[in-house]
Every structure is written in structure tokens, then in C-alpha cells.
Amino acid sequence: MQERGAPLLYVWNQGGQTMGDPGAFNSYYPTFLRYVGTALVLALIIYLTYKGLRKLGVKTEAATGFALITPWLVGRILLTAFPILLSFYLGFTEYNILWDRPRSLEDPLFNYKRALSIKIVTFDKDERVSIARLGQLGAAGPDVVRYRELDSFVIGDKRYVIAASDIYLLKAIWLTLRYAALSIPLGMAGALGVALLLNQRVKGVGYWRTLYYLPAVLPAAAVALLWFWLFAPNRGLINWALGPIYSLTGSEPLGWFTDKDLVLPSFVIMSLWGVFGANTVILLAGLKNIPPDLYEAASIDGAGTLVKFRRITIPMLSPTLFYTLIMGVIGALQLFTEQAFIPTDRADGWFVNWFLYNEAFNFGRMGYASAVGWLYAVLIIAVTLIVFRSSTAWVFYEGAREREPGGAKA
Amino acid sequence: MLRIARVIVLLAVIVALLPAPSSSAQDKVTIRITTWAGVEEAAELQLIIDEVNASQDTFQIIHEPKPADYYTVLQTALAGGVGPDLMWLDQDHMPWAWEGVLLDISEFLANDERAVADPDDYFPGVWQTVALSDGVYGLPWIAQPVVLFYNKGIFDEMGVAYPTPDWTWDEFRAAAVALTNEAHYGFTLNGWPPPYIWIWGNGGDIVSADLTQAPVDDPAVVEAVQFYADMIYNVECCPSQETIAEEGFGEMFKAGRVAMFMGGAADDLDRVEGLDVAVSAVPKGNVTGENTTFAWIAATAINANTAYPEEAYEALVLLTEGIHHWKIVSPRISQANVEHLVASEPRKEANAADIIAAVPYMRGFTLFPGFSEFMGVLWGDYFNPAFSGEDAAEALAPDARILLEDVLASQ
């Protein structure tokens, strides 16, 4: 029998035995209510949207469509748009997520100045670069921020020190940009090569295609750990394979993720894993879309394999390549998961997103992290726009043939 | 359409009518505690929680262990207003008190006669990690002194005399070199054990008593940091960074690849099958002349926003008393004896006396607002570059001091 005052869900207890642990249900109950409540509110919004649109004279079909996308829209607004806008605001404040509310900054641009201030300080050639001489950031803020040495160069008997108020951020951006510049072309060339191979008419091609896609379905965390082991200095497969070279040259095994000069190559090599995966499949689909009669006509005209590749495959595939390039740029600039599993040194081995995460959650500077997030978003958009701009020079759209120079005419 | 509206309203009414969950815990308040306990530890803690829950009828403690990404999860929960009532915090995170998320329990303590609520029964070097500013922000439940575990087999093989609490650091280093051959290393460091053992033992500190200065360029501190830097990753005595990364830090000791290891007193290093391991206090500080050592301290704190401060405090006290009979070493002076330690952890019987001998000389950090940033600078601009051989401690110290004092001045 159900006890007095017990929740209705206990109705299904059997022979007086309550199923599960009542304590567990008690603690879950508020969450359960929130779930049910959310569903009800969403249902109500759907209903009201539909009714409202119908009242405004919108046709049944359109009103149904709009009504049915409202749950997604609400999610977008609450869980994506709102945090984005909030982070923009937080960028002008000092905020530790443990606080009830952000604190205002004396200089609202403090976080941005902290991220971007750079200056050059002159020293004598043999003088030790002391931090006291580099000075403090002038902006008024909650922390004393000092300029630190980013790099230096010697001209004559003077040493010119490039000093920045946040060297770790600038180093992270520089590392991430170099990573993108190296990993994207290598990855795309590799993916194209694999796609070309998979486009051959060979026996069991379906089997090969599945096999080569397999790496893409493995969790990124598992892949990161796998590479960590492959790169292990003394017992890893990579150094084992390089063993003969080490003994020939008498050098020490490379410390892949621990040597600051090898962090970037290690991550780039790791990124080649992505060659087999979504990009290959997309490029393969692009290859399949090239009309065979183009190759046929070219063969009749006496074109060789290389000419056909350069004059037909590449131009016809360029929209697909463009797509993979854009996605590659954005993906490479947002590297995070791999780094979360492979510890590297802050000074030389942090990518921007890892820097951001640490500022926000480990160093308690959510305001600063928000500002950096926005700066970085602007940078990513700028890079993407440059790539877009470049597309007119090398991306070939079939439909564009019809157009007059200077734009389409009616 | 009207039908749909009716269904929605009906559903809403049903949910509204669902009685609040209360069956067995009708009048009991739920107190949630979050810890980093893994499966085994959580099961052991649950026994204590069950006892506490059975002992009174005003609240019921529910354990929500979060073994992965503990502080990120906890921080996010607190920020989202769904934080637990009680939480475990290690001493590095006790400065959260200054962010306003921890409840000041000093008034509760003042009106509480129980021994577990008596500040005078805690070692002062431990109590200082919860007594912050003018308040008290939790009760310590463990204070593990760092002690020296040593593999007697390797000592016998190499003909080196066993460590004693009378060892100086120079004698220790000489032994570490003498114990190193192709099969094993004498000692191991990778940032652990904490360099503060050497700094404090040398009579130095990373922060002045009035919290305005960071005298890390003091010769006592510089010498200690350099001593550490000279040993770490130096294959004359200790494994390289690469070897540690591959073979595992503590695992190397368990595998008989390292002769001496500094670990927390509760570590399981002295019950590895096939290894004959004994414990000694760390060597004597050059200046203090005592076996000054670092204490790994953790406390249970109350969420400042708990809806039930009184029940949460009661739960904290009962739970802490229970944990003091489970975890070693108890941070209380009245419990710092061999009998209590063995009763809590019978597997430590053989080395209990040596562990207890280390207890009076342990201490935790001096905490202050901005502590985590201070530590970030201390490691990033001083310890790490010194330990990786980038520069000498003496050369790094002046700039590190400027940066550290900036942090102190910012608070």
C-alpha cells in the first residue's frame, strides 16, 4: 500500500516493497519537476505561437512550422544567444564565477588593454632584462599588471625587448595560428589523397571506405590518449620506430610533448589523424559529383592523368575544398579536447581555448576570459573572411559561367 | 487545438498536485555533501554518513561524489546556485572563503562544547587553513604530513644505512646518489614533494607574516629552491621527466625503481606486495633543526547559501568526528597518537610510530586572498623555470618577488 503523502510515482511499488531507493528519488524530485515544468512551458509556447500566428492570418502550414521550431528557438536564445551576449558584457567587468555578480571596472576597457598592450623597451645589449624596467600597464584595474618579455632582438649595442601585458595569451595565439597554418594544408592534401584512392574502382571499395572513416567515430579523448602513448619518449611506438636513427646519430630520444620546440609538431602530426574522416567523405562526394563526360572529352583531346587532375578535378572540386578549408580553419583555431588530455607547459604549449578555459575556471578571471573570447572570435572571423575573399580567385562555381562579368543580370 | 490546450492544463494540474517527496524523510531536511571520493572511498564514507543519518532525526545527509574535474564541477554548481550544502576543499581552495561562498561557523563553534568543535584541539599549522580573516570556514578532516618512504631492499643491496630523523639534507642527497644505479634511482621529484619543505626547513617562507612581502629572494629561500632544482630530473640521483611521464611517479616506487619517496602518511606505498617499505620523518631543516614538513590538509566547508545552516553545521560536526576515526592522520592533537591512528587504519600499524613522530612538525600554507594566483606566479615564474634548468634560482628570484608582491598588493 502507498503511504500517506508519498509521491504518486511510488504507486508502482510491489507488495509493499518500494522500488529503488526513496532517498535517491527525494533528491531527484526537484530535478524531475524542472524537467516536467520545462516540457510544459515549451508546449505552452508552441501552442501560443501557433494561436498567435493564426490570429495574425498566417496560413496553417506556416504557423505549424513556426510553432514546431519554437522549442529549438527558445533553446538557442536561452542557451546560446544569451551566454554570448552576457559574455560580451562580462568582458567589461571583473568577475569570478563564485561571486554573486560581476564587479564594475574603473576602466571598462581594462580587460582588453590587459590582453593587447604591447610596447618596445630598449636595454643595453648585455644588460639583464629586469621586469622592473619593463613597467606596469597604465590602465586602472583590480590587478597590478606588468609588462613581460615576449621576445627581443639586438641591433648594434642595443637590445630591443618586445614586452606585452599578457605574454601567455599572445604566445597561445601565435601557437594556434601556426598550428592552423601547418595542419590545415597537410590535412587537406592528405584527405584529398585518400579520397582519390577511395574513388578508384577497386574490389570491396565499400569496405575500404568504411575502414577509413572509422577513426572519425572514435571519441576525441580516446584518440588524444592514444597519441599520448604513441609519442611517449622511451616506450612510445614513434620513438621506437625512430630508434635506429637515434642510435645512428647518437642523439637522445625526442621528448615530444615535453620539449617546448616539439609541442607544435606533435600536435600537427596528431591532427593528421583527421585526414581519415569527415573531410575524406566530403571530398569523395565532391569527386563523385564531377561529371564523367568532362574526363572523357579531355581524354579524347589527349589529356594525361596529371592534366585532368589539374584542369578538371581541382577546379570542379574547388567548392568542396573551399568548404573543408573553412571548416578546417575554424576547427584548428578551436583546438581544445586534445590539449585537455595532454599536459603541456603554459609558456610554450597552450592553445588559445585552453588558455581561455584556465583563465575562466582555474584563475577565477571570467571577465578577462570573456574579453579574450571576444577578441579571439573577432580574429577567427577575420581569418575566415580573408579565406572567403580569396575564394573568388580559386573557387569555381558551375553556375557562375552564366553570369556576365560584374554580376548577374536579369 | 482546444483539446491540446486542455491536455496541457491537465498535465500542469497533475504535476502541481504531485505531493512533495517526503515519505520516509517527512520531517527531515536534506543536506547534500559533495566530495571528490572515488568508488571505494565513497563506499567507506557512506558507512559514516549512514551512521550519522541514523543517529538523529532532523536531517538526512546525501552524498554526491564527483571524482572527475572536482573543482570545475563544484565551482560551476556554486555559480549556478545549485551548490551542495557541504563540500570537501583542500587547503589550496580554502581561499574561496574570500569569494563569499563559504559559511563562517565561528559563532556555532563558540557555542559548541564537543571536542571536534574545539579550535584548540587542532594543530595550529592545520587550523590556520580554516581560520581565515576573522572567521572560521570549515573543519579540517585530514592533515597528512609528508614523510619519507624507503625501500629497505634497495638500501640493503647498495649497503646504505637506513634514513633516520637525524639526517641532514646533505646526507639525504648523498644517500640518493649512492642508491642510484642502472636498475633504480635514489629519489624522485617532479614538483612533488612540495618545495616548501626545504624552504620552511631553511627558515624561509614564500610570504611574510603581514602578507605584504614575498621574500623569495631571501638567501634561505634561494638556497632551498636551488637544492631542489639540483636534484630534480638529475639522473645522478633521480629519474628524468620523460622517465617519470612514462613509468608513473608513485608507480616507480611501487615497482622498486626508486629507493626513497616522499608521500603523504596515508599513501599505500608501505603495503606493496613484495616490497619491504619503512617510513621515516623527512630530514632535518638546515635552520629549524626540526623535521619540518608539509601537511596535505583538507576540510569540509558549508555553502554560504545553504538553506539550512543549523542542520548543515550539525551534519558537519558529526561527519567530521566520524571522518577523524577513518582518515589518517587526524588533524586533532588529542588524536595524534599511535593507538588512534592504528584504530583508524590498521594497515599502518608497522609504521604508525614513525608517522606520529612527524606530526608535530607539519604545517600547511599561510592563506590569503589571491592565493591561487600567487601560487600560479610562484610556480610559473620561479619554481618551474628553476626546476627545468632554464635559469638559476638566484637569477629568477628578484623578478619573481616583484610579480608576487604585485599579487599581494592587488588584494
PDB file of C-alpha atoms in Angstrom, chain A residues 50 53-54 57-67, chain B residues 1:
ATOM      1  CA  TYR A  50       0.504  28.731 -33.232  1.00  0.00           C
ATOM      2  CA  LEU A  53       0.241  33.354 -35.796  1.00  0.00           C
ATOM      3  CA  ARG A  54      -3.137  32.060 -36.855  1.00  0.00           C
ATOM      4  CA  GLY A  57      -3.694  35.480 -40.535  1.00  0.00           C
ATOM      5  CA  VAL A  58      -0.684  33.188 -41.117  1.00  0.00           C
ATOM      6  CA  LYS A  59      -1.575  30.026 -43.035  1.00  0.00           C
ATOM      7  CA  THR A  60      -1.972  26.768 -41.077  1.00  0.00           C
ATOM      8  CA  GLU A  61       1.085  25.141 -42.619  1.00  0.00           C
ATOM      9  CA  ALA A  62       3.419  28.061 -41.933  1.00  0.00           C
ATOM     10  CA  ALA A  63       2.009  28.581 -38.441  1.00  0.00           C
ATOM     11  CA  THR A  64       2.568  24.896 -37.636  1.00  0.00           C
ATOM     12  CA  GLY A  65       6.121  25.111 -38.909  1.00  0.00           C
ATOM     13  CA  PHE A  66       6.964  28.171 -36.842  1.00  0.00           C
ATOM     14  CA  ALA A  67       5.235  26.719 -33.797  1.00  0.00           C
TER      15      ALA A  67
ATOM     16  CA  MET B   1      -6.442  22.959 -30.660  1.00  0.00           C
TER      17      MET B   1
END
